[in-house]
PDB file of C-alpha atoms in Angstrom:
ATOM      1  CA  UNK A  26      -2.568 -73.535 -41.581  1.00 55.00           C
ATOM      2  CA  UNK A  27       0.376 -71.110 -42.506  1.00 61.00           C
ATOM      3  CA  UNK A  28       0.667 -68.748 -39.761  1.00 88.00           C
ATOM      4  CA  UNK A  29       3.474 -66.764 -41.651  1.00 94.00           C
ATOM      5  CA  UNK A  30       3.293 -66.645 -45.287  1.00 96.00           C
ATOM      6  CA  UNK A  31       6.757 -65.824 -47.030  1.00 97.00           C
ATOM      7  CA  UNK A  32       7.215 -64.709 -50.878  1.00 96.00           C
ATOM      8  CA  UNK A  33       8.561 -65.113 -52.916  1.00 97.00           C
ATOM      9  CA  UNK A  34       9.894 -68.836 -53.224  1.00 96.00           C
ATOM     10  CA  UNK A  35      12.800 -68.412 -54.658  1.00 96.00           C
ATOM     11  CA  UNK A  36      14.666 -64.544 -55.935  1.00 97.00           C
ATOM     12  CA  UNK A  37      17.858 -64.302 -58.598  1.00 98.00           C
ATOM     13  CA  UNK A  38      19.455 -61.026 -58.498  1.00 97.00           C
ATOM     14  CA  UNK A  39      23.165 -59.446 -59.731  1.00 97.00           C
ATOM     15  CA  UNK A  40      25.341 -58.260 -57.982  1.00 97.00           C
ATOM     16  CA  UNK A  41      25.037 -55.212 -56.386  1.00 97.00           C
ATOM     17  CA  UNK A  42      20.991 -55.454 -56.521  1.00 97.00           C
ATOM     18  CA  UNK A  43      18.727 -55.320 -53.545  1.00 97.00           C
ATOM     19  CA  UNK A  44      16.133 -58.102 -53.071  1.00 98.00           C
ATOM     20  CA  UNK A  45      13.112 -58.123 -51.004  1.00 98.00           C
ATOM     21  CA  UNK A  46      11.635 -60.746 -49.265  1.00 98.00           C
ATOM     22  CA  UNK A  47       8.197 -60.248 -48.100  1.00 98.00           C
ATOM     23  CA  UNK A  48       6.171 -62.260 -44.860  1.00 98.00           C
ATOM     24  CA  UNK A  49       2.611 -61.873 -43.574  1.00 97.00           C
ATOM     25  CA  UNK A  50       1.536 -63.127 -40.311  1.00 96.00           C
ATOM     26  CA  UNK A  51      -2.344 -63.528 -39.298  1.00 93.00           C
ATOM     27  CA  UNK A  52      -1.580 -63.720 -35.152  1.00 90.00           C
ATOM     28  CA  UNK A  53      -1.723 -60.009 -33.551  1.00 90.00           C
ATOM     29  CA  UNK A  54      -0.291 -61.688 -30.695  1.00 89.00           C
ATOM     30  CA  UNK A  55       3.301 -62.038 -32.191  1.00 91.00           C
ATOM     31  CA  UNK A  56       5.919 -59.329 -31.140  1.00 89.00           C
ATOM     32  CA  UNK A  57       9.115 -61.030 -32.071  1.00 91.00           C
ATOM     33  CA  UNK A  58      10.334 -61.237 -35.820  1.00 94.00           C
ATOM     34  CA  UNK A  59      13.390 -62.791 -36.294  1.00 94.00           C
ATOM     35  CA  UNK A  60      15.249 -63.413 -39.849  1.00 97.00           C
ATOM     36  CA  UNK A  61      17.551 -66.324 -39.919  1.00 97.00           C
ATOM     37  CA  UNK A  62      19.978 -67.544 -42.996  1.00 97.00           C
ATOM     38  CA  UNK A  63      20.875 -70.502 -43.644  1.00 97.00           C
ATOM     39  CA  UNK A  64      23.524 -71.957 -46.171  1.00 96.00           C
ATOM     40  CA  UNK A  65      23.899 -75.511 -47.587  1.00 93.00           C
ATOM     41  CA  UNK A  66      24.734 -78.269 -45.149  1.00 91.00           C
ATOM     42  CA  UNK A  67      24.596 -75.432 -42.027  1.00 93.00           C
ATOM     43  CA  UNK A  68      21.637 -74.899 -39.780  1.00 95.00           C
ATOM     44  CA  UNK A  69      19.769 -71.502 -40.233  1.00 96.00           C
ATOM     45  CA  UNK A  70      21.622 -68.543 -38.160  1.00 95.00           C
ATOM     46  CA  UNK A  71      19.778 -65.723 -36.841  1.00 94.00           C
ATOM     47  CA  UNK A  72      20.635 -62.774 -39.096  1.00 96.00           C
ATOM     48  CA  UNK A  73      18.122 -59.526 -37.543  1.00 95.00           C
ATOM     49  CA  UNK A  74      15.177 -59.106 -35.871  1.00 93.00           C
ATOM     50  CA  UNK A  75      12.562 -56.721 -35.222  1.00 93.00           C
ATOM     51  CA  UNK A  76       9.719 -56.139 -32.615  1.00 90.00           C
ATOM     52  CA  UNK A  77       6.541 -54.078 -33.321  1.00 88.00           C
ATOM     53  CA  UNK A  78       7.489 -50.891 -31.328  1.00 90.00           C
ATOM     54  CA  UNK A  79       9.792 -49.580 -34.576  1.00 92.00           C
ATOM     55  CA  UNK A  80       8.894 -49.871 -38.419  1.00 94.00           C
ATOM     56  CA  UNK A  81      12.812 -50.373 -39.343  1.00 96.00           C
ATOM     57  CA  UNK A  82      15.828 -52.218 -38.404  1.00 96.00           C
ATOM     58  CA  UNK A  83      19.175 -52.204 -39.955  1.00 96.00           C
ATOM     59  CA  UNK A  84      22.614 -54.487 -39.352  1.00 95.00           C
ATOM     60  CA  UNK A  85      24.934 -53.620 -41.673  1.00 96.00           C
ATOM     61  CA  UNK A  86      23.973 -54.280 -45.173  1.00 97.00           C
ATOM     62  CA  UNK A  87      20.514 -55.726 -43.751  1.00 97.00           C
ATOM     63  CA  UNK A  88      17.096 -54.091 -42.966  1.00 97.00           C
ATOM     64  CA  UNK A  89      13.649 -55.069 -41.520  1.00 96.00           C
ATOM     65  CA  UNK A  90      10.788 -53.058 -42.436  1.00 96.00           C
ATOM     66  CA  UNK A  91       7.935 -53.823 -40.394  1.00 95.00           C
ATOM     67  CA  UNK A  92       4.136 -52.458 -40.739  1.00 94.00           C
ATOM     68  CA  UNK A  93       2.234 -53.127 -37.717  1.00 93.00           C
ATOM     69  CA  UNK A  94      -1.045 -52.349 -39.622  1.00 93.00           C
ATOM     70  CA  UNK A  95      -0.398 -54.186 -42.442  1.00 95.00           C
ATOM     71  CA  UNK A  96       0.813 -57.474 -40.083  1.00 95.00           C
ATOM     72  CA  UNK A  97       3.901 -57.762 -42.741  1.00 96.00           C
ATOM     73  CA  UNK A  98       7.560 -57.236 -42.469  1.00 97.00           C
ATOM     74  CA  UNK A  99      10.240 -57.288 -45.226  1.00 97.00           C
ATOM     75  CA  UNK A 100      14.026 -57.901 -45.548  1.00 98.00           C
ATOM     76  CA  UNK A 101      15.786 -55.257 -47.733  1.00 97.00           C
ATOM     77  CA  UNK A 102      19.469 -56.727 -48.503  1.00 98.00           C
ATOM     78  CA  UNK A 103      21.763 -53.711 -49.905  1.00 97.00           C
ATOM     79  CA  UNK A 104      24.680 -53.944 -52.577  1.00 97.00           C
ATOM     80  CA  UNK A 105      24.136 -57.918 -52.269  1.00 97.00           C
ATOM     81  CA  UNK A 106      26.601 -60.306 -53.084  1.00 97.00           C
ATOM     82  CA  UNK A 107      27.237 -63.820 -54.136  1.00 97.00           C
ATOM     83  CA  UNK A 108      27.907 -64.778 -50.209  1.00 97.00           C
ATOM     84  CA  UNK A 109      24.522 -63.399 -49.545  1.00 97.00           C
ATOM     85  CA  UNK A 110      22.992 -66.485 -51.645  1.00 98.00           C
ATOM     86  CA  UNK A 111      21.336 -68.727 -49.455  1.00 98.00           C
ATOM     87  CA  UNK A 112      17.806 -69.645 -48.006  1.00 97.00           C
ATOM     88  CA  UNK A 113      16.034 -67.247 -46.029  1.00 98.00           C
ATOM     89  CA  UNK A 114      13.002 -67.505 -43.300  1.00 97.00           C
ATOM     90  CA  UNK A 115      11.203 -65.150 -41.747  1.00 97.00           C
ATOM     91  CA  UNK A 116       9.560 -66.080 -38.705  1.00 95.00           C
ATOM     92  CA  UNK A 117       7.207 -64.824 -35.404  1.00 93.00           C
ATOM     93  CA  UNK A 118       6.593 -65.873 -31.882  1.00 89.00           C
ATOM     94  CA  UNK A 119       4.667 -63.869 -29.000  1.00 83.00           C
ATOM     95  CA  UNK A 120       5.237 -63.712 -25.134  1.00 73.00           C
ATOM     96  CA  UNK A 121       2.408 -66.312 -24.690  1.00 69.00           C
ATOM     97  CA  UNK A 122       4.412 -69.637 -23.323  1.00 59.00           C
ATOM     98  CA  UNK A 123       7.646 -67.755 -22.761  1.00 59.00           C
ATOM     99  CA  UNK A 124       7.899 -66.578 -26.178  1.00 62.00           C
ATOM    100  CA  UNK A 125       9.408 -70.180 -26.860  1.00 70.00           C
ATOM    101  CA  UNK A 126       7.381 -71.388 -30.398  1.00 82.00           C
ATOM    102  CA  UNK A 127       8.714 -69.495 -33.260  1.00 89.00           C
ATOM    103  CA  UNK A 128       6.304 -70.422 -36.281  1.00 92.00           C
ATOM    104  CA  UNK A 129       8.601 -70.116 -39.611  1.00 94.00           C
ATOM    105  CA  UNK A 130       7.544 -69.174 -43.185  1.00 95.00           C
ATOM    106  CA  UNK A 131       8.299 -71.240 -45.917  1.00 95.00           C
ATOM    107  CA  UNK A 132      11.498 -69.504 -46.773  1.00 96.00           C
ATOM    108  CA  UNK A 133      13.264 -68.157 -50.167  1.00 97.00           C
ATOM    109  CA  UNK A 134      16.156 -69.092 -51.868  1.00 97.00           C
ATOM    110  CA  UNK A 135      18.228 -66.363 -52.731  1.00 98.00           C
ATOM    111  CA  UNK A 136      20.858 -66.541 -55.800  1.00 98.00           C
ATOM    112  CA  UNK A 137      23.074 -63.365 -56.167  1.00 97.00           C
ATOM    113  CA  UNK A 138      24.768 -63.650 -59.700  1.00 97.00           C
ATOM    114  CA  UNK A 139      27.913 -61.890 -60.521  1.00 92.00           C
TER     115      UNK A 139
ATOM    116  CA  UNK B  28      30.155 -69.113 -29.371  1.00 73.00           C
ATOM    117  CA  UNK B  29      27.107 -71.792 -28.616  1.00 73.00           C
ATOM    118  CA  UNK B  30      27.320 -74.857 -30.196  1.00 88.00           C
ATOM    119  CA  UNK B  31      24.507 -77.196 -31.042  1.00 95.00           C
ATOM    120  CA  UNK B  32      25.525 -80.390 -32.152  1.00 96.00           C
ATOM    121  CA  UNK B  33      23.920 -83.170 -33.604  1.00 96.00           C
ATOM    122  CA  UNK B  34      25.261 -86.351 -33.679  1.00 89.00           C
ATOM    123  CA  UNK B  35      24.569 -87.687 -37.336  1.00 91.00           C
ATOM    124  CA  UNK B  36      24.847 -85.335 -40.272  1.00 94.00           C
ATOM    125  CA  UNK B  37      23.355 -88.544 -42.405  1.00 96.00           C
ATOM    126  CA  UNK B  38      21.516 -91.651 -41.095  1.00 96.00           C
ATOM    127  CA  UNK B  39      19.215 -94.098 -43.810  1.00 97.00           C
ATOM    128  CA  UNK B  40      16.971 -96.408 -41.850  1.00 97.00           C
ATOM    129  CA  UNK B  41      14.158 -99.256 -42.711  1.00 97.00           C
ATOM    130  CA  UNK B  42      10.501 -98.570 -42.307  1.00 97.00           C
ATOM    131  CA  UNK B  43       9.373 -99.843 -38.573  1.00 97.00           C
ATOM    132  CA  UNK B  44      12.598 -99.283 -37.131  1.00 97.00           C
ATOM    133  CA  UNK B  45      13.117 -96.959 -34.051  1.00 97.00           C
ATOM    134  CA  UNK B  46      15.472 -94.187 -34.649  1.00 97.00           C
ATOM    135  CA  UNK B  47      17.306 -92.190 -32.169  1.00 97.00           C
ATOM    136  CA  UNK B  48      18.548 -88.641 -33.311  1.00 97.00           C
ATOM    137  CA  UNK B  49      20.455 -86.998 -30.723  1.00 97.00           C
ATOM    138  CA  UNK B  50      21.706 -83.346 -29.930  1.00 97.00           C
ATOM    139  CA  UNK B  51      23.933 -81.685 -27.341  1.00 97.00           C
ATOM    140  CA  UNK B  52      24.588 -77.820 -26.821  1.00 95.00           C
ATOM    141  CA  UNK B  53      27.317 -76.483 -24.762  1.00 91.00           C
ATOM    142  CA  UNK B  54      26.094 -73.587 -23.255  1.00 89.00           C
ATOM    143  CA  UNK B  55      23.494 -74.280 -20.171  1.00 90.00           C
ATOM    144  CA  UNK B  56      20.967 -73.386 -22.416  1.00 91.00           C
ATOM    145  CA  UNK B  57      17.278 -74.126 -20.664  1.00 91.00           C
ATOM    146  CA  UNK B  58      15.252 -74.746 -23.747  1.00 92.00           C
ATOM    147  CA  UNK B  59      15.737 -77.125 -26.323  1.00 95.00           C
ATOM    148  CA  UNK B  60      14.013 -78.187 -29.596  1.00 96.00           C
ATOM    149  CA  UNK B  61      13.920 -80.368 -32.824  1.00 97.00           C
ATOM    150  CA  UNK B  62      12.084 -79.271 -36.038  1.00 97.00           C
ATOM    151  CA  UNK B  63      11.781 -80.693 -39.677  1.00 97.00           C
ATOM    152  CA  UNK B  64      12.563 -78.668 -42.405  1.00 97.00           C
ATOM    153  CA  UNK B  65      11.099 -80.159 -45.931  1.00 95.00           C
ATOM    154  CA  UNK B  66      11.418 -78.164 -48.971  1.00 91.00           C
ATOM    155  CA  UNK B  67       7.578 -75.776 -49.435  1.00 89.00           C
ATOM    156  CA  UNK B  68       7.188 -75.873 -45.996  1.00 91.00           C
ATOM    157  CA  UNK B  69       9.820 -74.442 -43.973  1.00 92.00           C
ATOM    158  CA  UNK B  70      10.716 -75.536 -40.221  1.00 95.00           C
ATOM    159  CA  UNK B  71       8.176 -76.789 -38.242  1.00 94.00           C
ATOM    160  CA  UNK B  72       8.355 -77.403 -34.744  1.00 94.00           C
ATOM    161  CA  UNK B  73       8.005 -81.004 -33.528  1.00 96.00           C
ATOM    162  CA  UNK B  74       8.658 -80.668 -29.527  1.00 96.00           C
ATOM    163  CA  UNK B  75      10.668 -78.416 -27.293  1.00 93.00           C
ATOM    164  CA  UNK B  76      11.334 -78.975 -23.917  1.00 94.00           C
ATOM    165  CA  UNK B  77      12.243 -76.062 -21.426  1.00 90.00           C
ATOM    166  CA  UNK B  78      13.393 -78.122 -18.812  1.00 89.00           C
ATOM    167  CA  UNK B  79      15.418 -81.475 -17.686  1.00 91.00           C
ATOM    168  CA  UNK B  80      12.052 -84.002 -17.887  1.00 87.00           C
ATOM    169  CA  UNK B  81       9.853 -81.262 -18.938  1.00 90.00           C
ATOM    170  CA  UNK B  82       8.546 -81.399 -22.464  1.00 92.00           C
ATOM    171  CA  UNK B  83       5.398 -79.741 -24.659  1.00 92.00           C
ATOM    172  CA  UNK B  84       4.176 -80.824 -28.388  1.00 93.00           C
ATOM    173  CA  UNK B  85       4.820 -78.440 -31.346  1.00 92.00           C
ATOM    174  CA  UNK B  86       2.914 -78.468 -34.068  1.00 91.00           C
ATOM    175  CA  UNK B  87       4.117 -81.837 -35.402  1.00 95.00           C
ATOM    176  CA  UNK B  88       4.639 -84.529 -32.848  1.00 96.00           C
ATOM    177  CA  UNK B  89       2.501 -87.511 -34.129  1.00 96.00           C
ATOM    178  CA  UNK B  90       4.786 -90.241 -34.985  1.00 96.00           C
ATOM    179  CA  UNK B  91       7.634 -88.927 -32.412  1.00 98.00           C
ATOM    180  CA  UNK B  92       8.639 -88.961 -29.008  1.00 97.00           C
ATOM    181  CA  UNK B  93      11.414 -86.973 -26.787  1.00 97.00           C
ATOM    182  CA  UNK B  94      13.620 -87.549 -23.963  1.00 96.00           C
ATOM    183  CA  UNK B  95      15.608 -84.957 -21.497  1.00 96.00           C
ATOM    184  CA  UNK B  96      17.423 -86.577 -19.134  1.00 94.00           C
ATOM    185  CA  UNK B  97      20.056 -84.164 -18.531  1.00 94.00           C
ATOM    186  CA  UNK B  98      20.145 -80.455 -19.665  1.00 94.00           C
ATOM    187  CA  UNK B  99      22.676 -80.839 -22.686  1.00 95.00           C
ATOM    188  CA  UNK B 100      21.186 -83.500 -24.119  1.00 96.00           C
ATOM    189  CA  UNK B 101      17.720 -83.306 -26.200  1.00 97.00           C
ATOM    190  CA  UNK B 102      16.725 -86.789 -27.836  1.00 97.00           C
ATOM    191  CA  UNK B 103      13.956 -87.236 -30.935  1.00 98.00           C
ATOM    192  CA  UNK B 104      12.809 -90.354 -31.269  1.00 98.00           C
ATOM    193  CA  UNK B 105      11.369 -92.206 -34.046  1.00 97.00           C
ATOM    194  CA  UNK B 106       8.975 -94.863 -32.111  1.00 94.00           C
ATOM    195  CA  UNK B 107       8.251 -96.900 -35.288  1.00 97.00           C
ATOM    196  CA  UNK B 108       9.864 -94.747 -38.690  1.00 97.00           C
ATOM    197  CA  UNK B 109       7.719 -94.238 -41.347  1.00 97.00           C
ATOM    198  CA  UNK B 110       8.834 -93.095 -45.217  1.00 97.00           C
ATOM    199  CA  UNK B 111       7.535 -89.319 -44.667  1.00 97.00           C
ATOM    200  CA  UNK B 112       9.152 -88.960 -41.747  1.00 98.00           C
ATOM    201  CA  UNK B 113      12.012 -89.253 -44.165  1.00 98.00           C
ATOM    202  CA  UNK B 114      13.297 -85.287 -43.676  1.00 97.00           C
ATOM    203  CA  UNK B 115      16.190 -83.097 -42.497  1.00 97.00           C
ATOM    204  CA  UNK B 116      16.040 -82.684 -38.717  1.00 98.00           C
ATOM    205  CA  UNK B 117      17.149 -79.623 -36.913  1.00 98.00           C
ATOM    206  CA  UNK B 118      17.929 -78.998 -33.396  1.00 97.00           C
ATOM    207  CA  UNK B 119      18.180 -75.961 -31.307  1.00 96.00           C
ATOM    208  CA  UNK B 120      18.505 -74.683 -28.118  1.00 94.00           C
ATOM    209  CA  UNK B 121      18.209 -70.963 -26.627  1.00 91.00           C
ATOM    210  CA  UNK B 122      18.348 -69.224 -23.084  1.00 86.00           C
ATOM    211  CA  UNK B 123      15.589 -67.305 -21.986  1.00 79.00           C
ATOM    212  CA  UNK B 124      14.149 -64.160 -24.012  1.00 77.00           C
ATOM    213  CA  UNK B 125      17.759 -64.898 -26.275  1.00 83.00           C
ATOM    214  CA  UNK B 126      17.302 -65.952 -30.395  1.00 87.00           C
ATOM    215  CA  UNK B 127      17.756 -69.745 -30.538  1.00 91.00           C
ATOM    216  CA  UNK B 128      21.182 -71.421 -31.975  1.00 93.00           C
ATOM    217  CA  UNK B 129      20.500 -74.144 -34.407  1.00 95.00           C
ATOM    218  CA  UNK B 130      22.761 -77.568 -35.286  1.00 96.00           C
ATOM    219  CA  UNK B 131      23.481 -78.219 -38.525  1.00 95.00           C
ATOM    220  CA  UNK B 132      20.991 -80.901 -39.078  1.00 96.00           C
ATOM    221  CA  UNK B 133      20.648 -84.606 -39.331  1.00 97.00           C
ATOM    222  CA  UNK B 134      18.943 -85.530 -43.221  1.00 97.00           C
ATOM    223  CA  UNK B 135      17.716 -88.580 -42.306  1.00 97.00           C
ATOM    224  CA  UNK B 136      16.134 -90.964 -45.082  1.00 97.00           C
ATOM    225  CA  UNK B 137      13.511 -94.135 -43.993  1.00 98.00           C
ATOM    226  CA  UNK B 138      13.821 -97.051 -47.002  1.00 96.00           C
TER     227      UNK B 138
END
């Protein structure tokens, strides 16, 4: 059962463009939503993250929206470039047990095209 | 900067063999964990531990087993490999209430 469902699979943008990557959770009990990127051969890194108490985030060129209602959250990348390509997951995990099982979505590749 | 490292970026192994993947972080951390990652299906969490000896199931442990001897080091361990546990393994580690710091993988493949 997919706790966190993450669209879409796979995104090609140019340059410039802003994608959107979209994730759904079904547990009200989560309150931690981290975004992590990960490139080829690397581990995923953590790149933002949002809890429920505010509907947007932003680092840099990089938001979270986040609708508590709704039980979704998006990442917003502006003026992307071709260093943004990579593999993104969203992801969730709630105080219960220390907070320590984050449950991951399926991720999306990203390809920025000059 | 934390570093998780794992000690095989490739290993290829035969079917009934027990495989050892190990991982070391640098930084004290308390927790530890290994996940899969296979294309579809994301990371999924296999076992964490959040202590030296202390260990719980994720949401994929048949087919594995773990070891914590000492707070560094995190072992997964294959107990008899099977072809789809053929996968890329990830390990991470994290302090308390911090975001967790992932290695760079081991892609292991079972003939």
């Amino acid at each position: 059962q997919q706790q966190v469902k993450q669209s879409p699979q796979s995104l090609i943008v140019q340059k410039g463009g802003i994608p959107i990557i979209n994730c759904a959770y079904e547990n009200t009990a989560f309150d931690y939503f981290p975004w992590y990127q990960q490139f080829p051969g690397k581990g995923p890194a953590l790149l933002i993250a949002i809890r429920p108490d505010v509907s947007e985030k932003k680092e840099g060129r990089f938001t979270i929206s986040f609708n508590k209602s709704a039980k979704q959250f998006s990442l917003h990348i502006m003026d992307s470039q071709p260093g943004d390509s990579a593999t993104y997951f969203c992801a969730a995990s709630s105080r219960e047990g220390g907070g320590n099982k984050l449950t991951f979505g399926t991720g999306t590749q990203l390809k920025v095209e000059l | 900067d934390v570093k998780v490292t794992q000690s095989s970026r490739y290993l290829v192994k035969r079917t009934g063999e027990k495989v050892f993947l190990e991982c070391v972080q640098d930084m004290d951390h308390e927790n530890m964990f290994w996940y899969r990652q296979d294309p579809g299906l994301g990371l999924r969490l296999i076992y964490f531990s959040y202590d030296v000896k202390m260990k719980e199931k994720g949401d994929i442990p048949e087919g594995y087993s773990v070891s914590r001897e000492k707070k560094e080091r995190f072992s997964l361990i294959l107990e008899s490999a099977s072809t789809n546990q053929t996968s890329m393994y990830l390990c991470a580690s994290r302090e308390l209430n911090q975001p967790q710091h992932f290695g760079d993988g081991t892609r292991l493949s079972i003939l």
